[in-house]
Coordinates of C-alpha atoms in Angstrom, one line a residue:
Chain D
X16 CA 24.2 -14.5 22.0
X17 CA 25.9 -13.8 18.7
X18 CA 27.9 -10.7 18.1
X19 CA 26.6 -10.1 14.6
X20 CA 25.8 -6.6 13.8
X21 CA 23.5 -7.7 11.0
X22 CA 21.8 -11.1 11.1
X23 CA 19.6 -12.1 8.3
X24 CA 17.6 -15.4 8.4
X25 CA 15.8 -16.8 5.4
X26 CA 14.5 -13.4 4.2
X27 CA 12.2 -13.2 1.3
X28 CA 10.5 -10.1 -0.2
X29 CA 7.6 -10.3 -2.6
X30 CA 6.1 -7.8 -4.9
X31 CA 2.8 -8.0 -6.5
X32 CA 2.7 -7.4 -10.2
X33 CA -0.5 -5.6 -10.9
X34 CA -2.2 -6.8 -14.1
X35 CA -4.1 -3.5 -14.6
X36 CA -2.0 -0.5 -15.6
X37 CA -4.2 2.1 -14.1
X38 CA -3.4 3.3 -10.6
X39 CA -5.5 1.7 -7.9
X40 CA -8.8 3.5 -7.3
X41 CA -11.9 3.0 -5.2
X42 CA -14.1 1.8 -8.1
X43 CA -11.3 -0.4 -9.5
X44 CA -11.1 -2.4 -6.3
X45 CA -14.8 -2.7 -6.1
X46 CA -15.0 -4.1 -9.6
X47 CA -12.2 -6.5 -8.7
X48 CA -14.0 -7.5 -5.5
X49 CA -17.3 -8.1 -7.3
X50 CA -15.9 -10.0 -10.3
X51 CA -13.7 -12.2 -8.1
X52 CA -10.6 -11.3 -10.1
X53 CA -7.6 -13.4 -9.2
X54 CA -5.1 -11.8 -6.9
X55 CA -2.2 -10.1 -8.7
X56 CA 0.8 -12.3 -9.7
X57 CA 3.5 -12.3 -7.1
X58 CA 7.2 -12.0 -7.8
X59 CA 9.8 -12.8 -5.2
X60 CA 12.5 -10.1 -5.5
X61 CA 14.5 -11.9 -2.7
X62 CA 14.2 -15.4 -1.4
X63 CA 16.0 -17.5 1.2
X64 CA 18.6 -14.9 2.0
X65 CA 20.6 -15.9 5.1
X66 CA 23.8 -14.3 6.3
X67 CA 25.6 -12.7 9.2
X68 CA 27.8 -9.6 9.2
X69 CA 30.0 -9.7 12.3
X70 CA 30.7 -6.4 14.0
X71 CA 33.4 -4.4 12.3
X72 CA 33.2 -6.4 9.2
X73 CA 32.5 -5.3 5.6
X74 CA 30.1 -7.3 3.4
X75 CA 30.1 -6.7 -0.3
X76 CA 27.2 -7.5 -2.5
X77 CA 27.6 -8.1 -6.2
X78 CA 25.3 -9.2 -9.0
X79 CA 23.9 -8.2 -12.3
X80 CA 21.3 -5.5 -12.6
X81 CA 17.9 -6.5 -11.3
X82 CA 19.3 -9.3 -9.1
X83 CA 18.0 -7.7 -5.9
X84 CA 21.0 -6.0 -4.5
X85 CA 19.4 -2.6 -3.8
X86 CA 16.3 -4.4 -2.6
X87 CA 18.3 -6.3 -0.1
X88 CA 19.9 -3.1 1.2
X89 CA 16.5 -1.5 1.5
X90 CA 15.4 -4.5 3.6
X91 CA 18.4 -4.0 5.8
X92 CA 17.6 -0.3 6.1
X93 CA 14.1 -1.1 7.2
X94 CA 12.5 0.5 4.2
X95 CA 10.9 -2.8 3.1
X96 CA 9.7 -5.2 5.7
X97 CA 10.5 -8.8 4.7
X98 CA 7.6 -11.1 3.8
X99 CA 9.5 -14.1 5.0
X100 CA 12.2 -14.6 7.6
X101 CA 13.7 -12.0 9.9
X102 CA 16.5 -9.5 10.2
X103 CA 18.2 -8.3 13.3
X104 CA 20.2 -5.1 13.4
X105 CA 22.4 -4.3 16.4
X106 CA 23.6 -0.7 16.6
X107 CA 23.0 2.7 15.2
X108 CA 22.4 2.5 11.5
X109 CA 22.8 5.0 8.7
X110 CA 22.0 4.3 5.1
X111 CA 23.5 5.7 2.0
X112 CA 20.9 4.5 -0.5
X113 CA 20.2 7.7 -2.2
X114 CA 22.4 10.7 -1.4
X115 CA 20.5 13.6 -0.1
X116 CA 17.2 11.8 0.2
X117 CA 14.4 14.3 0.4
X118 CA 16.5 17.4 -0.1
X119 CA 14.3 20.4 -0.4
X120 CA 15.2 22.2 -3.7
X121 CA 14.0 25.6 -2.4
X122 CA 16.0 25.6 0.8
X123 CA 19.7 26.4 1.0
X124 CA 22.4 23.9 1.4
X125 CA 22.8 24.8 5.1
X126 CA 19.1 24.4 5.9
X127 CA 19.1 21.1 4.1
X128 CA 22.0 19.9 6.3
X129 CA 19.8 20.5 9.3
X130 CA 16.8 18.8 7.7
X131 CA 18.7 15.8 6.3
X132 CA 20.7 15.3 9.5
X133 CA 17.6 15.1 11.7
X134 CA 16.0 12.8 9.1
X135 CA 19.0 10.5 9.3
X136 CA 18.6 10.3 13.1
X137 CA 20.7 13.1 14.6
X138 CA 19.4 15.6 17.1
X139 CA 19.4 19.3 16.2
X140 CA 22.2 19.9 18.7
X141 CA 24.3 17.2 17.2
X142 CA 23.8 18.7 13.7
X143 CA 24.9 22.1 15.1
X144 CA 27.9 20.6 16.6
X145 CA 29.0 18.8 13.5
X146 CA 27.9 21.5 11.1
X147 CA 31.5 22.8 10.5
X148 CA 32.8 19.3 9.7
X149 CA 29.9 18.6 7.4
X150 CA 30.3 21.9 5.5
X151 CA 34.0 21.5 5.2
X152 CA 33.8 17.9 4.0
X153 CA 31.2 18.8 1.3
X154 CA 33.5 21.6 0.2
X155 CA 30.9 23.6 -1.7
X156 CA 32.3 27.0 -0.9
X157 CA 29.8 29.9 -1.0
X158 CA 27.2 27.7 -2.7
X159 CA 26.3 26.3 0.8
X160 CA 24.0 29.3 1.2
X161 CA 22.4 28.9 -2.3
X162 CA 19.2 26.9 -2.7
X163 CA 19.8 23.3 -3.5
X164 CA 17.9 23.6 -6.8
X165 CA 20.8 25.5 -8.2
X166 CA 23.2 22.7 -7.4
X167 CA 24.6 20.3 -10.0
X168 CA 24.0 16.6 -9.3
X169 CA 27.5 16.1 -8.2
X170 CA 27.2 19.0 -5.7
X171 CA 24.0 17.5 -4.4
X172 CA 25.7 14.1 -3.9
X173 CA 28.6 15.7 -2.1
X174 CA 26.3 17.4 0.4
X175 CA 24.3 14.2 0.8
X176 CA 27.3 12.1 1.4
X177 CA 28.8 14.6 3.8
X178 CA 25.7 14.6 6.0
X179 CA 25.3 10.8 5.9
X180 CA 28.9 9.9 7.0
X181 CA 28.8 12.5 9.8
X182 CA 25.9 10.6 11.4
X183 CA 28.8 8.4 12.8
X184 CA 27.0 5.2 12.2
X185 CA 27.9 1.8 13.8
X186 CA 26.3 0.2 10.8
X187 CA 26.5 1.7 7.3
X188 CA 24.4 0.5 4.4
X189 CA 25.9 1.8 1.2
X190 CA 24.4 1.5 -2.3
X191 CA 26.4 2.3 -5.3
X192 CA 26.7 6.0 -4.4
X193 CA 30.4 6.4 -4.5
X194 CA 30.4 6.7 -8.3
X195 CA 29.2 10.3 -8.3
X196 CA 31.2 13.4 -7.9
X197 CA 34.6 14.2 -9.4
X198 CA 37.7 12.1 -9.0
X199 CA 39.0 14.1 -6.0
X200 CA 35.7 13.8 -4.1
X201 CA 35.5 10.1 -4.9
X202 CA 38.9 9.6 -3.4
X203 CA 37.9 11.5 -0.3
X204 CA 34.7 9.4 0.0
X205 CA 36.7 6.3 -0.3
X206 CA 39.1 7.6 2.4
X207 CA 36.2 8.5 4.7
X208 CA 34.7 5.0 4.2
X209 CA 38.1 3.4 5.1
X210 CA 38.2 5.7 8.2
X211 CA 34.8 4.5 9.3
X212 CA 35.8 0.9 8.7
X213 CA 39.0 1.3 10.7
X214 CA 37.0 2.9 13.5
X215 CA 35.0 -0.4 13.6
X216 CA 31.9 0.4 11.6
X217 CA 30.0 -2.6 10.1
X218 CA 29.3 -2.1 6.4
X219 CA 27.1 -3.7 3.9
X220 CA 27.7 -2.3 0.4
X221 CA 26.7 -2.8 -3.1
X222 CA 29.5 -2.3 -5.6
X223 CA 30.1 -2.8 -9.3
X224 CA 33.7 -1.9 -8.8
X225 CA 35.3 -5.3 -8.3
X226 CA 38.7 -3.9 -7.2
X227 CA 36.9 -2.1 -4.4
X228 CA 35.1 -5.2 -3.4
X229 CA 38.3 -7.2 -3.1
X230 CA 40.2 -4.4 -1.4
X231 CA 37.6 -3.3 1.2
X232 CA 35.4 -6.3 1.9
X233 CA 35.9 -9.2 4.3
X234 CA 33.2 -11.2 2.7
X235 CA 31.3 -11.0 -0.5
X236 CA 27.8 -12.2 -1.6
X237 CA 26.8 -12.9 -5.2
X238 CA 23.1 -12.4 -5.7
X239 CA 21.5 -13.8 -8.8
X240 CA 17.8 -13.4 -9.5
X241 CA 17.0 -12.7 -5.9
X242 CA 18.9 -15.8 -4.5
X243 CA 22.3 -16.2 -3.0
X244 CA 24.5 -17.8 -5.6
X245 CA 27.7 -17.7 -3.5
X246 CA 29.0 -16.2 -0.4
X247 CA 32.5 -16.2 0.9
X248 CA 36.0 -14.9 0.3
X249 CA 35.7 -11.8 -2.0
X250 CA 38.5 -12.8 -4.3
X251 CA 37.0 -16.1 -5.1
X252 CA 33.4 -14.8 -5.3
X253 CA 34.4 -12.0 -7.7
X254 CA 36.3 -14.5 -9.8
X255 CA 33.4 -16.9 -10.1
X256 CA 31.0 -14.0 -10.8
X257 CA 33.2 -12.7 -13.6
X258 CA 33.7 -16.2 -15.0
X259 CA 29.9 -16.6 -15.1
X260 CA 29.6 -13.3 -17.0
X261 CA 32.3 -14.5 -19.4
X262 CA 34.6 -11.8 -18.3
X263 CA 38.3 -12.1 -17.5
X264 CA 39.3 -11.8 -13.8
X265 CA 40.6 -8.4 -13.0
X266 CA 44.2 -7.8 -12.1
X267 CA 44.6 -7.4 -8.4
X268 CA 47.5 -5.5 -6.9
X269 CA 49.9 -7.8 -5.2
X270 CA 49.5 -6.2 -1.8
X271 CA 45.7 -6.9 -1.8
X272 CA 45.4 -10.3 -3.3
X273 CA 47.2 -12.3 -0.6
X274 CA 45.2 -10.5 2.1
X275 CA 42.0 -11.1 0.3
X276 CA 42.6 -14.8 -0.1
X277 CA 43.0 -15.3 3.6
X278 CA 39.5 -15.8 4.9
X279 CA 38.1 -14.1 7.9
X280 CA 40.5 -11.2 7.9
X281 CA 39.8 -9.3 11.2
X282 CA 36.4 -11.0 11.5
X283 CA 35.4 -14.2 13.3
Chain M
X26 CA 3.2 -11.6 32.1
X27 CA 5.5 -8.8 31.2
X28 CA 4.1 -6.5 28.5
X29 CA 7.4 -5.0 27.3
X30 CA 10.2 -7.6 27.6
X31 CA 13.7 -6.4 28.6
X32 CA 15.6 -5.8 25.5
X33 CA 19.1 -4.6 24.7
X34 CA 19.1 -1.0 23.5
X35 CA 19.7 -0.5 19.8
X36 CA 18.6 -3.9 18.7
X37 CA 15.9 -3.9 16.0
X38 CA 14.3 -7.1 14.9
X39 CA 12.0 -7.1 11.9
X40 CA 10.1 -10.4 11.4
X41 CA 7.6 -11.3 8.8
X42 CA 4.2 -12.4 9.9
X43 CA 2.8 -15.7 8.9
X44 CA 0.1 -15.2 6.4
X45 CA -2.5 -17.7 5.5
X46 CA -4.6 -16.4 2.6
X47 CA -4.8 -13.5 0.2
X48 CA -7.4 -11.0 1.2
X49 CA -8.6 -8.5 -1.4
X50 CA -8.6 -5.3 0.6
X51 CA -5.6 -6.3 2.6
X52 CA -2.5 -6.6 0.5
X53 CA -0.4 -6.0 3.5
X54 CA -0.6 -8.2 6.5
X55 CA 3.0 -7.8 7.7
X56 CA 4.2 -5.8 10.6
X57 CA 7.4 -4.8 12.2
X58 CA 7.5 -6.9 15.2
X59 CA 9.6 -6.6 18.3
X60 CA 7.2 -8.9 20.1
X61 CA 3.5 -9.5 19.7
X62 CA 1.1 -6.8 18.5
X63 CA 0.7 -4.6 21.5
X64 CA 4.3 -4.8 22.5
X65 CA 5.3 -3.8 18.9
X66 CA 2.9 -0.9 19.2
X67 CA 4.5 0.3 22.4
X68 CA 8.0 0.1 20.9
X69 CA 6.7 2.1 18.0
X70 CA 5.4 4.8 20.2
X71 CA 8.7 4.9 22.0
X72 CA 10.5 5.3 18.7
X73 CA 8.1 8.1 17.7
X74 CA 9.0 9.9 20.9
X75 CA 12.7 9.5 20.2
X76 CA 12.3 10.9 16.7
X77 CA 9.9 13.7 17.8
X78 CA 12.3 16.4 16.5
X79 CA 11.4 15.3 13.0
X80 CA 8.0 16.8 13.4
X81 CA 9.4 20.3 13.7
X82 CA 11.8 19.8 10.9
X83 CA 9.2 18.3 8.5
X84 CA 6.6 21.0 9.1
X85 CA 9.2 23.9 9.1
X86 CA 10.3 22.6 5.7
X87 CA 6.8 22.7 4.4
X88 CA 6.2 26.2 5.7
X89 CA 9.6 27.6 4.6
X90 CA 9.5 26.2 1.1
X91 CA 5.9 27.4 0.4
X92 CA 5.9 30.8 2.1
X93 CA 9.5 31.6 2.9
X94 CA 8.1 32.2 6.4
X95 CA 6.5 35.5 5.4
X96 CA 3.2 36.7 6.7
X97 CA 1.9 37.8 3.3
X98 CA 2.3 34.2 2.2
X99 CA 0.0 33.1 5.1
X100 CA -2.5 35.7 3.7
X101 CA -3.2 33.4 0.8
X102 CA -4.4 30.8 3.2
X103 CA -6.8 33.3 4.7
X104 CA -8.3 34.4 1.4
X105 CA -10.7 31.5 1.0
X106 CA -12.3 31.6 4.5
X107 CA -12.6 35.4 4.4
X108 CA -14.2 35.5 1.0
X109 CA -16.5 32.6 1.7
X110 CA -17.5 34.3 5.0
X111 CA -18.4 37.4 3.0
X112 CA -20.4 35.4 0.5
X113 CA -22.3 33.4 3.2
X114 CA -22.9 36.6 5.2
X115 CA -24.5 38.4 2.3
X116 CA -26.4 35.4 1.2
X117 CA -27.9 34.7 4.6
X118 CA -29.0 38.3 5.0
X119 CA -30.7 38.2 1.6
X120 CA -32.4 34.9 2.2
X121 CA -33.7 35.7 5.6
X122 CA -34.8 39.2 4.5
X123 CA -33.1 40.9 7.4
X124 CA -33.7 44.6 7.3
X125 CA -30.9 45.3 9.7
X126 CA -27.8 43.1 9.3
X127 CA -26.3 41.7 12.5
X128 CA -22.6 42.2 12.2
X129 CA -21.7 39.6 14.9
X130 CA -23.0 37.1 12.5
X131 CA -20.0 37.7 10.3
X132 CA -17.7 36.6 13.1
X133 CA -20.1 33.7 13.9
X134 CA -19.5 32.4 10.4
X135 CA -15.8 33.2 10.1
X136 CA -14.8 31.3 13.2
X137 CA -16.1 27.9 12.1
X138 CA -14.9 28.5 8.5
X139 CA -11.3 29.0 9.7
X140 CA -11.5 25.8 11.8
X141 CA -13.0 24.0 8.9
X142 CA -10.4 25.2 6.5
X143 CA -7.7 23.7 8.7
X144 CA -9.7 20.4 9.0
X145 CA -10.5 20.0 5.3
X146 CA -7.0 21.0 4.1
X147 CA -5.3 18.6 6.5
X148 CA -7.7 15.7 6.1
X149 CA -7.6 15.9 2.3
X150 CA -3.9 16.5 2.5
X151 CA -3.3 13.5 4.7
X152 CA -4.5 11.2 1.9
X153 CA -1.6 12.3 -0.2
X154 CA 1.0 12.9 2.5
X155 CA 2.8 9.5 2.0
X156 CA 3.0 9.9 -1.7
X157 CA 4.1 13.6 -1.4
X158 CA 7.0 12.3 0.6
X159 CA 7.7 9.3 -1.6
X160 CA 11.4 10.0 -2.0
X161 CA 11.7 10.0 1.8
X162 CA 9.7 6.9 2.3
X163 CA 11.6 4.9 -0.2
X164 CA 15.1 6.1 0.9
X165 CA 15.2 6.6 4.6
X166 CA 13.7 4.9 7.5
X167 CA 11.8 6.9 10.1
X168 CA 8.5 6.2 11.8
X169 CA 6.1 7.1 9.1
X170 CA 3.4 8.1 11.6
X171 CA 5.3 11.4 11.9
X172 CA 4.2 12.4 8.4
X173 CA 0.5 12.9 9.0
X174 CA 1.3 14.5 12.4
X175 CA 3.7 17.0 10.9
X176 CA 1.1 17.8 8.3
X177 CA -1.4 18.7 11.0
X178 CA 1.2 20.9 12.7
X179 CA 1.8 22.8 9.4
X180 CA -2.0 23.3 9.2
X181 CA -2.0 24.4 12.8
X182 CA 0.5 27.1 12.0
X183 CA -1.8 28.4 9.2
X184 CA -4.8 28.2 11.5
X185 CA -2.9 30.1 14.2
X186 CA -2.1 33.0 11.8
X187 CA -5.8 32.9 10.7
X188 CA -6.9 33.3 14.3
X189 CA -4.8 36.5 14.5
X190 CA -7.5 38.1 12.3
X191 CA -10.2 37.3 14.9
X192 CA -9.3 40.2 17.3
X193 CA -9.5 42.6 14.4
X194 CA -13.0 41.5 13.6
X195 CA -13.9 41.5 17.3
X196 CA -13.0 45.1 17.4
X197 CA -14.9 45.9 14.2
X198 CA -18.2 44.3 15.3
X199 CA -17.8 45.4 18.9
X200 CA -17.3 42.1 20.7
X201 CA -15.2 42.4 23.8
X202 CA -12.7 39.7 25.1
X203 CA -13.7 37.5 27.9
X204 CA -12.1 34.9 30.2
X205 CA -13.7 32.2 28.1
X206 CA -10.9 32.8 25.6
X207 CA -8.8 30.7 27.9
X208 CA -10.7 27.7 26.6
X209 CA -9.2 28.2 23.1
X210 CA -6.1 25.9 23.7
X211 CA -8.3 23.1 24.9
X212 CA -10.6 23.4 21.9
X213 CA -7.6 23.5 19.5
X214 CA -6.1 20.4 21.1
X215 CA -9.4 18.6 20.8
X216 CA -9.7 19.5 17.1
X217 CA -6.1 18.4 16.5
X218 CA -6.7 15.1 18.2
X219 CA -9.9 14.5 16.2
X220 CA -8.2 15.3 13.0
X221 CA -5.2 13.1 13.8
X222 CA -7.5 10.2 14.3
X223 CA -9.0 10.8 10.9
X224 CA -5.6 11.3 9.2
X225 CA -4.1 8.0 10.1
X226 CA -6.5 5.6 8.4
X227 CA -7.0 8.1 5.5
X228 CA -3.3 8.4 4.8
X229 CA -3.2 4.6 4.4
X230 CA -6.3 4.4 2.2
X231 CA -5.2 7.4 0.1
X232 CA -2.2 5.4 -0.8
X233 CA -4.2 2.5 -2.0
X234 CA -7.0 4.4 -3.6
X235 CA -5.8 7.5 -5.4
X236 CA -9.1 9.1 -6.2
X237 CA -10.2 9.1 -2.6
X238 CA -9.4 12.8 -2.0
X239 CA -12.1 13.9 -4.6
X240 CA -14.6 11.8 -2.8
X241 CA -13.5 13.0 0.6
X242 CA -13.6 16.6 -0.4
X243 CA -17.3 16.3 -1.2
X244 CA -18.1 14.4 2.0
X245 CA -16.3 17.0 4.0
X246 CA -18.3 19.9 2.4
X247 CA -21.6 18.1 3.1
X248 CA -20.4 17.4 6.7
X249 CA -19.7 21.1 7.1
X250 CA -23.3 22.1 6.1
X251 CA -24.7 19.4 8.5
X252 CA -22.6 20.9 11.4
X253 CA -23.4 24.2 13.1
X254 CA -21.0 26.3 11.0
X255 CA -23.3 28.7 9.2
X256 CA -25.8 28.7 11.9
X257 CA -25.6 28.4 15.7
X258 CA -26.8 25.3 17.4
X259 CA -29.2 27.4 19.4
X260 CA -31.0 28.4 16.2
X261 CA -32.2 24.8 15.8
X262 CA -35.6 24.9 17.6
X263 CA -36.4 21.2 17.4
X264 CA -34.9 19.8 20.7
X265 CA -34.7 16.3 19.4
X266 CA -32.8 17.5 16.3
X267 CA -30.5 19.5 18.5
X268 CA -29.6 16.5 20.6
X269 CA -29.0 14.5 17.4
X270 CA -26.7 17.2 16.1
X271 CA -24.6 17.0 19.3
X272 CA -23.6 13.5 18.2
X273 CA -21.7 15.2 15.3
X274 CA -18.1 15.6 16.6
X275 CA -17.7 18.9 14.7
X276 CA -20.6 20.4 16.8
X277 CA -18.5 20.5 19.9
X278 CA -15.6 22.1 18.1
X279 CA -17.5 24.8 16.2
X280 CA -19.8 25.6 19.2
X281 CA -16.7 25.6 21.4
X282 CA -14.9 28.2 19.3
X283 CA -18.0 30.3 18.9
X284 CA -18.7 30.2 22.6
X285 CA -15.2 31.1 23.7
X286 CA -14.8 34.0 21.3
X287 CA -18.3 35.4 20.5
X288 CA -20.9 34.4 23.1
X289 CA -18.6 34.1 26.1
X290 CA -19.8 30.7 27.1
X291 CA -17.6 27.8 28.2
X292 CA -17.7 24.7 26.1
X293 CA -20.3 22.1 27.1
X294 CA -20.0 18.3 27.3
X295 CA -20.1 18.0 23.5
X296 CA -16.5 19.1 23.4
X297 CA -15.4 16.4 25.8
X298 CA -17.4 13.9 23.7
X299 CA -15.3 15.0 20.6
X300 CA -12.1 14.8 22.6
X301 CA -12.8 11.2 23.8
X302 CA -13.9 10.2 20.3
X303 CA -10.7 11.8 19.0
X304 CA -8.5 9.9 21.5
X305 CA -10.1 6.6 20.6
X306 CA -9.7 7.1 16.9
X307 CA -6.1 8.2 17.3
X308 CA -5.3 5.0 19.1
X309 CA -7.2 2.8 16.7
X310 CA -6.1 4.7 13.6
X311 CA -2.5 4.8 14.8
X312 CA -2.6 1.1 15.4
X313 CA -3.9 0.5 11.9
X314 CA -1.4 2.8 10.4
X315 CA 1.6 1.0 12.1
X316 CA 0.4 -2.3 10.8
X317 CA 0.2 -1.0 7.2
X318 CA 3.3 1.1 7.4
X319 CA 5.9 -1.5 6.5
X320 CA 4.2 -1.9 3.2
X321 CA 4.4 1.7 2.1
X322 CA 7.6 1.3 0.2
X323 CA 6.1 -1.2 -2.1
X324 CA 3.0 0.7 -2.8
X325 CA 4.7 3.8 -4.0

């Protein structure tokens, strides 16, 4: 039995590109059925993805826009079911794909904490117990009682992040959400992430910030057009990725670079 | 053979199904599998049970954001059944040339209309429920089967407030309470079950075919006129026709409510028929829903 928290084997995900622009209707599908129209063209957003994330390890995913990074995270978060292959998730999972998913604009911040917390898998009692921590971390002051529609996008993101990290996940799926909020909050988010990682959480994250990849990840995957271009040591992968983009390699602080070039730090 | 294999807790396996050919009305032949079909379905039900708290949160959200939990807000929901009852009441009295109007007839029309309002609103609503929660469905995982369920619970809250007007009208037309009122919960559960069975397949089809709610709204209205809503089943004199009407699942529900409140009669076997039919459709419809569910994210 493997100890991988996330195991992905030969996963593929396909979308159908609909030729007709109109939304699907009853009569449209009847016409299609009668006229024997060809099936819609298919497009593989992901194909042949195979990797393991050992427990307590951090996997970074990089790649240009449209390469399938967010799609892969959505497959891991069970939002899309794969059309090929299989995934196996071991442990309690929380996803930070969109902050404050499904916030109700008319309800207050406090009510949305309850709602969002239960949505992410907490019980009502657990939300009540963690309420103070969540409110303090979001640090919205008296706005916590105001309806969420009056919030700025940054405030919304703070509340969403605060709820999501207090789910205390064993596995955390993070899309590029740490770029919102002001500098101070971003720093606190990064701290919270590090805290979760030191506590042993397994993380899969998408990042465009190459310094963060090299600093935080144990392993890094480069996705290109839905396929795995490279997987391995973050420092090397980032270097090859940037070379392919015709960009210079970033300067890495000395205290990070040696650690990063040692493969399998903490994981094996 | 063991139906549910021993598994470690907290392990989720999602495996793609082999597909052989493209079928035109079936874009989606993938399922979340933790075993084979029936086992996966049992696991799904267990997951539903674990996340049951979401129902309360989802429907409370709906009620709070539309009405701010205030009774005047619920009044808007009542407006349609009440005004329609008044229209039908006057119309029937004119058409049948009644010299003396029978005031209990007002109640006899109002009761089925309230129940029908719950039914039509929830059944038509179920076709849009996945799309209405699109941001949830594309961003968070939870068993989607809770969405149609929560929607029915929201409708039930409306219906419950609607039922509060019944005692007022009972007093006005001079109908006393009776022990048969104790049948009400059973009838409500039956209606809920029956509607749930309709909601599951319709919420899948509503996602694929966006103009379905228009069609369904008309079908439902015709269905209401074919059911003993505006008239009591006993007013059908042809016995063969009366038997035929008992095959309509709505007959048991409408006659059940009317009997419990107005005519002080316990429901007959037609209610049980509706309940059994409802239970069967819930299982089949739920099964169908779980098989289509993994595809929702892509269809939005």
